[in-house]
Amino acid sequence: MKKELKAFNAPQNVDIVCEPAVAITAPDKLANQFRSLWADDIGEIERAYALFLNHANKVKAYCLLSVGGLTNTVIDGRILWKRAIDCMATSVAIAHNHPSGKVEASIPDVEITKTIKQQSIIMNIRLLDHLIIAPDGSYYSFAENGEI
C-alpha cells in the first residue's frame, strides 16, 4: 500500500510516495526497481525518475523528475535535491529511459551525470548511480562503468 510521504505543492508530474523498504545491493536490482516505475510507455517518451534511499541502501521513496519527449528529458538538480532532503535520504539514484532502445550514454547524459555527481558532494548525499533503461530491459549503469 502506497502512502503519501508529505503534503506540499509539488511541480506538475512530480510525486513522492512511500515504498516498501527494498535494499539495493547491485545495479541489476536498481534497474529492476526503476523498471517497475514505467508504465507501458517506456518505448514512447523519455521520463526521468529518482529513488531515495537510507543509509542501509533501502528505498524510502521515488519521484518522477520529468516527462520529456521522444528523444530527451530534463533532470533538474534543484528538484532532485529538494526531494532528497524532504525524504531525509542519504543517497539517491536516478534513471531515465531511451525509447530508441539504445542504452549508450549521450553527451548530455554524461554532462548531467557529472553535474549531479558534483552537486551530490556538496549536498553530502551520495549519488549511487545513473541508469539509462531501454524498453527491452537492457540498461547502462554509469557506476558499473566507472563514471560515478
mmCIF file of C-alpha atoms in Angstrom:
data_model
loop_
_atom_site.group_PDB
_atom_site.id
_atom_site.type_symbol
_atom_site.label_atom_id
_atom_site.label_comp_id
_atom_site.label_asym_id
_atom_site.label_seq_id
_atom_site.Cartn_x
_atom_site.Cartn_y
_atom_site.Cartn_z
ATOM 1 C CA MET A 1 0.000 0.000 0.000
ATOM 2 C CA LYS A 2 1.423 3.378 -1.026
ATOM 3 C CA LYS A 3 1.091 6.353 1.276
ATOM 4 C CA GLU A 4 1.799 9.990 0.630
ATOM 5 C CA LEU A 5 5.136 10.983 2.147
ATOM 6 C CA LYS A 6 4.387 14.650 2.669
ATOM 7 C CA ALA A 7 1.800 17.150 1.545
ATOM 8 C CA PHE A 8 3.361 20.026 -0.354
ATOM 9 C CA ASN A 9 2.863 21.876 -3.601
ATOM 10 C CA ALA A 10 4.914 19.745 -5.950
ATOM 11 C CA PRO A 11 5.519 20.794 -9.548
ATOM 12 C CA GLN A 12 3.268 19.036 -12.032
ATOM 13 C CA ASN A 13 4.402 15.482 -12.819
ATOM 14 C CA VAL A 14 6.437 15.210 -9.608
ATOM 15 C CA ASP A 15 5.131 12.817 -6.991
ATOM 16 C CA ILE A 16 6.788 11.401 -3.906
ATOM 17 C CA VAL A 17 5.263 8.360 -2.245
ATOM 18 C CA CYS A 18 6.446 5.860 0.319
ATOM 19 C CA GLU A 19 7.551 2.480 -0.963
ATOM 20 C CA PRO A 20 8.282 -0.750 0.884
ATOM 21 C CA ALA A 21 11.892 -0.871 2.045
ATOM 22 C CA VAL A 22 13.852 -2.692 -0.667
ATOM 23 C CA ALA A 23 17.629 -2.930 -0.264
ATOM 24 C CA ILE A 24 19.610 -2.068 -3.386
ATOM 25 C CA THR A 25 22.730 -4.237 -3.480
ATOM 26 C CA ALA A 26 23.671 -4.214 -7.182
ATOM 27 C CA PRO A 27 22.967 -2.282 -10.401
ATOM 28 C CA ASP A 28 20.664 -5.023 -11.718
ATOM 29 C CA LYS A 29 18.468 -4.737 -8.589
ATOM 30 C CA LEU A 30 18.435 -0.971 -9.063
ATOM 31 C CA ALA A 31 17.434 -1.408 -12.716
ATOM 32 C CA ASN A 32 14.595 -3.757 -11.714
ATOM 33 C CA GLN A 33 13.344 -1.257 -9.149
ATOM 34 C CA PHE A 34 13.359 1.549 -11.732
ATOM 35 C CA ARG A 35 11.728 -0.613 -14.444
ATOM 36 C CA SER A 36 8.764 -1.131 -12.140
ATOM 37 C CA LEU A 37 8.072 2.626 -12.264
ATOM 38 C CA TRP A 38 7.492 2.796 -16.007
ATOM 39 C CA ALA A 39 4.081 2.085 -17.460
ATOM 40 C CA ASP A 40 3.622 0.724 -20.964
ATOM 41 C CA ASP A 41 5.088 3.924 -22.426
ATOM 42 C CA ILE A 42 8.769 3.094 -21.757
ATOM 43 C CA GLY A 43 9.230 2.811 -25.528
ATOM 44 C CA GLU A 44 7.346 6.016 -26.362
ATOM 45 C CA ILE A 45 8.578 9.039 -24.388
ATOM 46 C CA GLU A 46 11.518 9.763 -22.124
ATOM 47 C CA ARG A 47 10.943 10.076 -18.380
ATOM 48 C CA ALA A 48 13.391 10.578 -15.534
ATOM 49 C CA TYR A 49 12.914 9.109 -12.061
ATOM 50 C CA ALA A 50 14.814 9.231 -8.781
ATOM 51 C CA LEU A 51 14.953 6.731 -5.950
ATOM 52 C CA PHE A 52 15.723 7.992 -2.464
ATOM 53 C CA LEU A 53 17.496 5.611 -0.111
ATOM 54 C CA ASN A 54 18.505 5.413 3.529
ATOM 55 C CA HIS A 55 21.943 4.568 4.937
ATOM 56 C CA ALA A 56 21.261 0.832 4.511
ATOM 57 C CA ASN A 57 20.505 1.387 0.786
ATOM 58 C CA LYS A 58 16.833 0.654 1.353
ATOM 59 C CA VAL A 59 14.426 2.543 -0.882
ATOM 60 C CA LYS A 60 12.449 5.132 1.058
ATOM 61 C CA ALA A 61 10.630 6.809 -1.820
ATOM 62 C CA TYR A 62 10.676 7.570 -5.518
ATOM 63 C CA CYS A 63 9.977 10.654 -7.568
ATOM 64 C CA LEU A 64 9.078 11.287 -11.193
ATOM 65 C CA LEU A 65 11.532 14.076 -12.020
ATOM 66 C CA SER A 66 10.422 14.887 -15.543
ATOM 67 C CA VAL A 67 8.466 13.856 -18.601
ATOM 68 C CA GLY A 68 10.196 14.676 -21.851
ATOM 69 C CA GLY A 69 9.641 13.974 -25.487
ATOM 70 C CA LEU A 70 10.703 11.349 -27.970
ATOM 71 C CA THR A 71 14.439 11.958 -27.651
ATOM 72 C CA ASN A 72 15.159 13.790 -24.410
ATOM 73 C CA THR A 73 14.083 14.770 -20.924
ATOM 74 C CA VAL A 74 15.453 17.156 -18.327
ATOM 75 C CA ILE A 75 16.862 16.312 -14.915
ATOM 76 C CA ASP A 76 16.787 19.435 -12.765
ATOM 77 C CA GLY A 77 19.135 19.073 -9.814
ATOM 78 C CA ARG A 78 17.144 21.564 -7.755
ATOM 79 C CA ILE A 79 14.071 19.329 -7.859
ATOM 80 C CA LEU A 80 16.145 16.205 -7.194
ATOM 81 C CA TRP A 81 17.914 17.620 -4.129
ATOM 82 C CA LYS A 82 14.793 19.203 -2.651
ATOM 83 C CA ARG A 83 13.022 15.853 -2.812
ATOM 84 C CA ALA A 84 16.076 14.076 -1.365
ATOM 85 C CA ILE A 85 16.100 16.463 1.591
ATOM 86 C CA ASP A 86 12.321 16.126 2.039
ATOM 87 C CA CYS A 87 12.817 12.331 2.266
ATOM 88 C CA MET A 88 15.855 12.647 4.530
ATOM 89 C CA ALA A 89 17.685 10.434 2.035
ATOM 90 C CA THR A 90 21.351 9.621 2.491
ATOM 91 C CA SER A 91 21.716 8.526 -1.122
ATOM 92 C CA VAL A 92 19.916 8.839 -4.437
ATOM 93 C CA ALA A 93 19.849 7.017 -7.746
ATOM 94 C CA ILE A 94 18.492 8.452 -10.976
ATOM 95 C CA ALA A 95 17.344 6.826 -14.187
ATOM 96 C CA HIS A 96 15.838 7.761 -17.495
ATOM 97 C CA ASN A 97 14.738 5.696 -20.444
ATOM 98 C CA HIS A 98 15.804 5.703 -24.079
ATOM 99 C CA PRO A 99 12.724 4.788 -26.144
ATOM 100 C CA SER A 100 15.027 4.088 -29.106
ATOM 101 C CA GLY A 101 16.341 1.023 -27.307
ATOM 102 C CA LYS A 102 19.941 2.241 -27.431
ATOM 103 C CA VAL A 103 21.437 2.394 -23.945
ATOM 104 C CA GLU A 104 24.598 4.254 -24.916
ATOM 105 C CA ALA A 105 25.022 7.481 -22.960
ATOM 106 C CA SER A 106 24.727 10.670 -24.987
ATOM 107 C CA ILE A 107 26.890 13.728 -24.349
ATOM 108 C CA PRO A 108 24.006 15.413 -22.444
ATOM 109 C CA ASP A 109 23.592 12.208 -20.368
ATOM 110 C CA VAL A 110 27.275 12.305 -19.397
ATOM 111 C CA GLU A 111 27.138 16.037 -18.644
ATOM 112 C CA ILE A 112 24.081 15.828 -16.369
ATOM 113 C CA THR A 113 25.624 12.860 -14.547
ATOM 114 C CA LYS A 114 28.794 14.868 -13.860
ATOM 115 C CA THR A 115 26.727 17.841 -12.685
ATOM 116 C CA ILE A 116 24.539 15.743 -10.379
ATOM 117 C CA LYS A 117 27.653 13.988 -9.016
ATOM 118 C CA GLN A 118 29.274 17.356 -8.193
ATOM 119 C CA GLN A 119 26.072 18.518 -6.535
ATOM 120 C CA SER A 120 25.875 15.291 -4.521
ATOM 121 C CA ILE A 121 29.262 16.021 -2.979
ATOM 122 C CA ILE A 122 28.113 19.494 -1.932
ATOM 123 C CA MET A 123 24.802 18.130 -0.596
ATOM 124 C CA ASN A 124 26.550 15.256 1.239
ATOM 125 C CA ILE A 125 24.010 12.878 -0.281
ATOM 126 C CA ARG A 126 25.630 10.045 -2.223
ATOM 127 C CA LEU A 127 24.763 9.516 -5.901
ATOM 128 C CA LEU A 128 24.607 5.724 -6.200
ATOM 129 C CA ASP A 129 24.073 5.513 -9.937
ATOM 130 C CA HIS A 130 22.501 6.953 -13.058
ATOM 131 C CA LEU A 131 20.873 4.329 -15.253
ATOM 132 C CA ILE A 132 19.693 4.502 -18.840
ATOM 133 C CA ILE A 133 16.975 1.915 -19.388
ATOM 134 C CA ALA A 134 15.756 0.543 -22.727
ATOM 135 C CA PRO A 135 12.311 -0.938 -23.467
ATOM 136 C CA ASP A 136 13.829 -4.428 -23.886
ATOM 137 C CA GLY A 137 15.061 -4.357 -20.269
ATOM 138 C CA SER A 138 18.710 -3.677 -21.026
ATOM 139 C CA TYR A 139 20.390 -0.832 -19.166
ATOM 140 C CA TYR A 140 23.551 1.224 -18.895
ATOM 141 C CA SER A 141 24.948 1.931 -15.431
ATOM 142 C CA PHE A 142 27.247 4.914 -15.026
ATOM 143 C CA ALA A 143 28.514 3.430 -11.720
ATOM 144 C CA GLU A 144 29.179 -0.001 -13.239
ATOM 145 C CA ASN A 145 31.184 1.689 -15.976
ATOM 146 C CA GLY A 146 33.287 3.731 -13.520
ATOM 147 C CA GLU A 147 31.705 7.064 -14.396
ATOM 148 C CA ILE A 148 30.414 7.888 -10.895
#
